[in-house]
Amino acid sequence: MLLCSTWRPLAARAGLRRIAPCGADRTARQLHGTGARANDAADEAKKTLPQKASRIVRTILHGSEQVRQETRDTLSKVLARGKYVHELTTHRVQPGRMDEYRAVVAELYPRIVRDLSPGTKLVGSWETDIGDLDTAVHIWEYQGYPALSTAYHRYRTDPEYRELSRKMLSLLRSRKSQVMLEFQFWPTHPPVAKGGVYELRSYTLKSGTLLEWEHNWRVGVECRKHHEVPMGAWFSQLGTLNQVHHLWQYPDLQVRKEVREAAWSEDGWPATVLNTVPLIQAMSSRIMLPMPFSSLK
């Protein structure tokens, strides 16, 4: 009884639940794969009882053959989303010293982009308005890991950078770095001045669910594009793992409310939420205001 009760949800999971694109006709989905299912049924009938039991046990312990094959086929693609590597740095500033901090990074970070690190771009710099207060968030873009390594070397050896960095560090309570890759279907938005507020939504996923998350959000982001312009999405590679970050921009919080409510009218968005919520271990949202030198502001 325990084996059967455990197998059923795993069997349902193994299909990596499919959702149709926004507004798509579902008839094709119903007809797709009929012949393949008939062949699978014939093969299954030929298997002996020990073979069937062995396959069920392997599925419970290690996941289905289909899921493992899809993982082998697509994981390398997930890890190679183009030539860019991104870094998310989070600085917790001492209370009452944000003005000093802002002045230091306004001098330091544009200089890094201009003089210190060719192949490095600053996607954006923000300070948190709602969420973890007294916190600054910066997203960097490097032309691959060689550019990231070159930048780190220069950070450690350039005298002027080290002096400005010491001033910045004296204003912090803590800092955190995370190296990320961007999703292929959700490229980072180029520099733009839109005003308003930015929202960074961060999700900690259950181990092994990134591909399923990506599969569902390919549809979800198309639904959201009808109401807003996605600014960027990344998944972690170094630092805290199994994390995904989505960046959005809104004129104000009232528009944010209206846009998010309107998304529920899109065919495909409710299924995206239904399929991805079970994959989440933890999530957070922060509303941020861009700093004057930010490329996204």
Short mmCIF file of N, CA and C in Angstrom, two decimals, residues 88-175:
data_model
loop_
_atom_site.label_atom_id
_atom_site.label_comp_id
_atom_site.label_asym_id
_atom_site.label_seq_id
_atom_site.Cartn_x
_atom_site.Cartn_y
_atom_site.Cartn_z
N LEU A 88 24.78 38.95 -8.63
CA LEU A 88 23.89 39.70 -7.75
C LEU A 88 24.63 39.96 -6.43
N THR A 89 24.87 41.22 -6.12
CA THR A 89 25.51 41.57 -4.86
C THR A 89 24.52 42.34 -3.99
N THR A 90 24.46 41.96 -2.74
CA THR A 90 23.54 42.57 -1.77
C THR A 90 24.35 43.14 -0.62
N HIS A 91 24.16 44.41 -0.34
CA HIS A 91 24.87 45.11 0.73
C HIS A 91 23.88 45.57 1.80
N ARG A 92 24.08 45.15 3.01
CA ARG A 92 23.28 45.64 4.13
C ARG A 92 24.03 46.80 4.77
N VAL A 93 23.47 47.98 4.65
CA VAL A 93 24.13 49.22 5.07
C VAL A 93 23.77 49.53 6.52
N GLN A 94 24.72 50.10 7.22
CA GLN A 94 24.45 50.50 8.60
C GLN A 94 23.32 51.53 8.62
N PRO A 95 22.36 51.39 9.54
CA PRO A 95 21.25 52.35 9.60
C PRO A 95 21.76 53.79 9.74
N GLY A 96 21.17 54.68 8.97
CA GLY A 96 21.53 56.09 9.02
C GLY A 96 22.72 56.47 8.16
N ARG A 97 23.30 55.51 7.42
CA ARG A 97 24.49 55.82 6.63
C ARG A 97 24.29 55.55 5.14
N MET A 98 23.03 55.44 4.71
CA MET A 98 22.75 55.17 3.31
C MET A 98 23.21 56.31 2.41
N ASP A 99 23.09 57.57 2.85
CA ASP A 99 23.54 58.70 2.03
C ASP A 99 25.04 58.61 1.77
N GLU A 100 25.82 58.28 2.80
CA GLU A 100 27.26 58.13 2.61
C GLU A 100 27.57 56.97 1.66
N TYR A 101 26.87 55.88 1.85
CA TYR A 101 27.07 54.71 1.00
C TYR A 101 26.75 55.05 -0.45
N ARG A 102 25.63 55.71 -0.67
CA ARG A 102 25.23 56.05 -2.03
C ARG A 102 26.28 56.93 -2.70
N ALA A 103 26.86 57.85 -1.97
CA ALA A 103 27.87 58.74 -2.54
C ALA A 103 29.13 57.96 -2.94
N VAL A 104 29.53 56.98 -2.11
CA VAL A 104 30.73 56.20 -2.42
C VAL A 104 30.52 55.33 -3.65
N VAL A 105 29.40 54.59 -3.72
CA VAL A 105 29.19 53.70 -4.86
C VAL A 105 28.90 54.50 -6.14
N ALA A 106 28.37 55.72 -5.99
CA ALA A 106 28.16 56.56 -7.18
C ALA A 106 29.48 56.95 -7.82
N GLU A 107 30.55 56.97 -7.05
CA GLU A 107 31.89 57.23 -7.58
C GLU A 107 32.57 55.94 -8.00
N LEU A 108 32.39 54.90 -7.20
CA LEU A 108 33.12 53.65 -7.42
C LEU A 108 32.59 52.84 -8.60
N TYR A 109 31.30 52.61 -8.65
CA TYR A 109 30.76 51.68 -9.65
C TYR A 109 30.83 52.19 -11.09
N PRO A 110 30.51 53.45 -11.35
CA PRO A 110 30.71 53.93 -12.73
C PRO A 110 32.18 53.86 -13.16
N ARG A 111 33.09 54.06 -12.23
CA ARG A 111 34.51 53.95 -12.58
C ARG A 111 34.87 52.52 -12.96
N ILE A 112 34.31 51.55 -12.26
CA ILE A 112 34.57 50.14 -12.60
C ILE A 112 34.17 49.87 -14.04
N VAL A 113 32.98 50.32 -14.41
CA VAL A 113 32.48 50.09 -15.76
C VAL A 113 33.31 50.84 -16.80
N ARG A 114 33.71 52.05 -16.47
CA ARG A 114 34.40 52.92 -17.43
C ARG A 114 35.87 52.56 -17.60
N ASP A 115 36.56 52.28 -16.51
CA ASP A 115 38.02 52.18 -16.57
C ASP A 115 38.59 50.83 -16.13
N LEU A 116 37.97 50.21 -15.17
CA LEU A 116 38.65 49.12 -14.47
C LEU A 116 38.47 47.76 -15.13
N SER A 117 37.28 47.47 -15.63
CA SER A 117 36.98 46.11 -16.06
C SER A 117 36.30 46.06 -17.42
N PRO A 118 37.06 46.01 -18.51
CA PRO A 118 36.44 45.80 -19.82
C PRO A 118 35.67 44.48 -19.82
N GLY A 119 34.54 44.47 -20.47
CA GLY A 119 33.70 43.28 -20.47
C GLY A 119 32.75 43.22 -19.29
N THR A 120 32.69 44.31 -18.52
CA THR A 120 31.82 44.38 -17.36
C THR A 120 30.80 45.49 -17.54
N LYS A 121 29.54 45.18 -17.23
CA LYS A 121 28.47 46.18 -17.27
C LYS A 121 27.70 46.13 -15.96
N LEU A 122 27.20 47.28 -15.56
CA LEU A 122 26.34 47.35 -14.38
C LEU A 122 24.90 47.38 -14.87
N VAL A 123 24.19 46.27 -14.70
CA VAL A 123 22.79 46.20 -15.13
C VAL A 123 21.94 47.19 -14.36
N GLY A 124 22.14 47.24 -13.05
CA GLY A 124 21.35 48.17 -12.25
C GLY A 124 21.79 48.19 -10.80
N SER A 125 21.48 49.30 -10.14
CA SER A 125 21.74 49.48 -8.71
C SER A 125 20.50 50.09 -8.07
N TRP A 126 20.07 49.48 -6.97
CA TRP A 126 18.85 49.92 -6.31
C TRP A 126 19.04 49.90 -4.80
N GLU A 127 18.17 50.63 -4.12
CA GLU A 127 18.07 50.50 -2.67
C GLU A 127 16.64 50.07 -2.32
N THR A 128 16.54 49.21 -1.31
CA THR A 128 15.25 48.63 -0.97
C THR A 128 14.36 49.66 -0.28
N ASP A 129 13.12 49.75 -0.78
CA ASP A 129 12.13 50.65 -0.19
C ASP A 129 11.13 49.88 0.66
N ILE A 130 10.81 48.66 0.25
CA ILE A 130 9.94 47.76 1.02
C ILE A 130 10.60 46.39 1.02
N GLY A 131 10.75 45.80 2.18
CA GLY A 131 11.43 44.52 2.31
C GLY A 131 12.57 44.65 3.30
N ASP A 132 13.76 44.13 2.94
CA ASP A 132 14.94 44.28 3.81
C ASP A 132 15.46 45.70 3.68
N LEU A 133 15.15 46.53 4.66
CA LEU A 133 15.52 47.94 4.58
C LEU A 133 17.01 48.14 4.83
N ASP A 134 17.48 49.35 4.52
CA ASP A 134 18.91 49.65 4.63
C ASP A 134 19.74 48.65 3.82
N THR A 135 19.22 48.30 2.64
CA THR A 135 19.87 47.30 1.80
C THR A 135 19.98 47.82 0.37
N ALA A 136 21.15 47.61 -0.23
CA ALA A 136 21.38 47.96 -1.63
C ALA A 136 21.57 46.68 -2.44
N VAL A 137 21.05 46.70 -3.66
CA VAL A 137 21.14 45.54 -4.56
C VAL A 137 21.78 45.99 -5.86
N HIS A 138 22.78 45.25 -6.32
CA HIS A 138 23.46 45.55 -7.58
C HIS A 138 23.51 44.29 -8.43
N ILE A 139 23.24 44.42 -9.71
CA ILE A 139 23.34 43.31 -10.65
C ILE A 139 24.36 43.67 -11.72
N TRP A 140 25.40 42.83 -11.83
CA TRP A 140 26.49 43.03 -12.77
C TRP A 140 26.38 42.03 -13.92
N GLU A 141 26.91 42.43 -15.07
CA GLU A 141 26.95 41.54 -16.23
C GLU A 141 28.38 41.44 -16.73
N TYR A 142 28.86 40.20 -16.91
CA TYR A 142 30.22 39.94 -17.39
C TYR A 142 30.15 39.13 -18.68
N GLN A 143 31.08 39.35 -19.56
CA GLN A 143 31.15 38.59 -20.81
C GLN A 143 31.83 37.25 -20.55
N GLY A 144 31.11 36.40 -19.83
CA GLY A 144 31.59 35.07 -19.51
C GLY A 144 32.44 35.05 -18.25
N TYR A 145 32.82 33.83 -17.84
CA TYR A 145 33.61 33.66 -16.63
C TYR A 145 35.02 34.26 -16.73
N PRO A 146 35.66 34.28 -17.91
CA PRO A 146 36.97 34.96 -17.98
C PRO A 146 36.88 36.43 -17.59
N ALA A 147 35.84 37.12 -18.05
CA ALA A 147 35.68 38.53 -17.68
C ALA A 147 35.41 38.68 -16.19
N LEU A 148 34.64 37.75 -15.63
CA LEU A 148 34.41 37.78 -14.18
C LEU A 148 35.71 37.61 -13.42
N SER A 149 36.55 36.67 -13.83
CA SER A 149 37.84 36.45 -13.15
C SER A 149 38.75 37.65 -13.30
N THR A 150 38.77 38.26 -14.50
CA THR A 150 39.59 39.45 -14.71
C THR A 150 39.14 40.59 -13.80
N ALA A 151 37.83 40.79 -13.70
CA ALA A 151 37.31 41.85 -12.84
C ALA A 151 37.71 41.62 -11.39
N TYR A 152 37.56 40.38 -10.91
CA TYR A 152 37.92 40.08 -9.52
C TYR A 152 39.40 40.35 -9.28
N HIS A 153 40.25 40.00 -10.24
CA HIS A 153 41.69 40.24 -10.08
C HIS A 153 41.97 41.74 -9.97
N ARG A 154 41.33 42.51 -10.81
CA ARG A 154 41.58 43.96 -10.77
C ARG A 154 41.01 44.58 -9.50
N TYR A 155 39.90 44.05 -9.02
CA TYR A 155 39.36 44.57 -7.77
C TYR A 155 40.37 44.40 -6.64
N ARG A 156 41.10 43.29 -6.68
CA ARG A 156 42.05 43.01 -5.60
C ARG A 156 43.35 43.79 -5.73
N THR A 157 43.67 44.25 -6.95
CA THR A 157 44.99 44.83 -7.17
C THR A 157 44.98 46.33 -7.49
N ASP A 158 43.87 46.89 -7.92
CA ASP A 158 43.84 48.31 -8.29
C ASP A 158 43.82 49.17 -7.02
N PRO A 159 44.81 50.06 -6.81
CA PRO A 159 44.90 50.84 -5.56
C PRO A 159 43.69 51.76 -5.35
N GLU A 160 43.25 52.44 -6.40
CA GLU A 160 42.13 53.37 -6.23
C GLU A 160 40.84 52.63 -5.90
N TYR A 161 40.63 51.50 -6.57
CA TYR A 161 39.44 50.72 -6.25
C TYR A 161 39.49 50.24 -4.81
N ARG A 162 40.65 49.77 -4.38
CA ARG A 162 40.76 49.25 -3.01
C ARG A 162 40.50 50.34 -1.98
N GLU A 163 40.92 51.56 -2.27
CA GLU A 163 40.67 52.66 -1.33
C GLU A 163 39.19 52.98 -1.25
N LEU A 164 38.52 53.10 -2.41
CA LEU A 164 37.08 53.36 -2.40
C LEU A 164 36.31 52.19 -1.81
N SER A 165 36.79 50.99 -2.07
CA SER A 165 36.13 49.81 -1.52
C SER A 165 36.21 49.80 0.00
N ARG A 166 37.35 50.20 0.55
CA ARG A 166 37.48 50.27 2.01
C ARG A 166 36.47 51.26 2.60
N LYS A 167 36.27 52.39 1.93
CA LYS A 167 35.28 53.35 2.40
C LYS A 167 33.88 52.74 2.38
N MET A 168 33.58 52.02 1.31
CA MET A 168 32.26 51.39 1.20
C MET A 168 32.07 50.33 2.29
N LEU A 169 33.09 49.49 2.49
CA LEU A 169 32.96 48.41 3.47
C LEU A 169 32.78 48.93 4.88
N SER A 170 33.34 50.10 5.17
CA SER A 170 33.20 50.66 6.52
C SER A 170 31.77 51.07 6.82
N LEU A 171 30.92 51.14 5.78
CA LEU A 171 29.53 51.56 5.95
C LEU A 171 28.57 50.37 6.00
N LEU A 172 29.10 49.15 5.84
CA LEU A 172 28.24 47.99 5.72
C LEU A 172 28.16 47.19 7.01
N ARG A 173 27.01 46.49 7.16
CA ARG A 173 26.86 45.48 8.20
C ARG A 173 27.23 44.10 7.67
N SER A 174 26.88 43.83 6.40
CA SER A 174 27.21 42.55 5.78
C SER A 174 27.03 42.71 4.27
N ARG A 175 27.54 41.73 3.54
CA ARG A 175 27.37 41.73 2.09
C ARG A 175 27.31 40.29 1.60
#
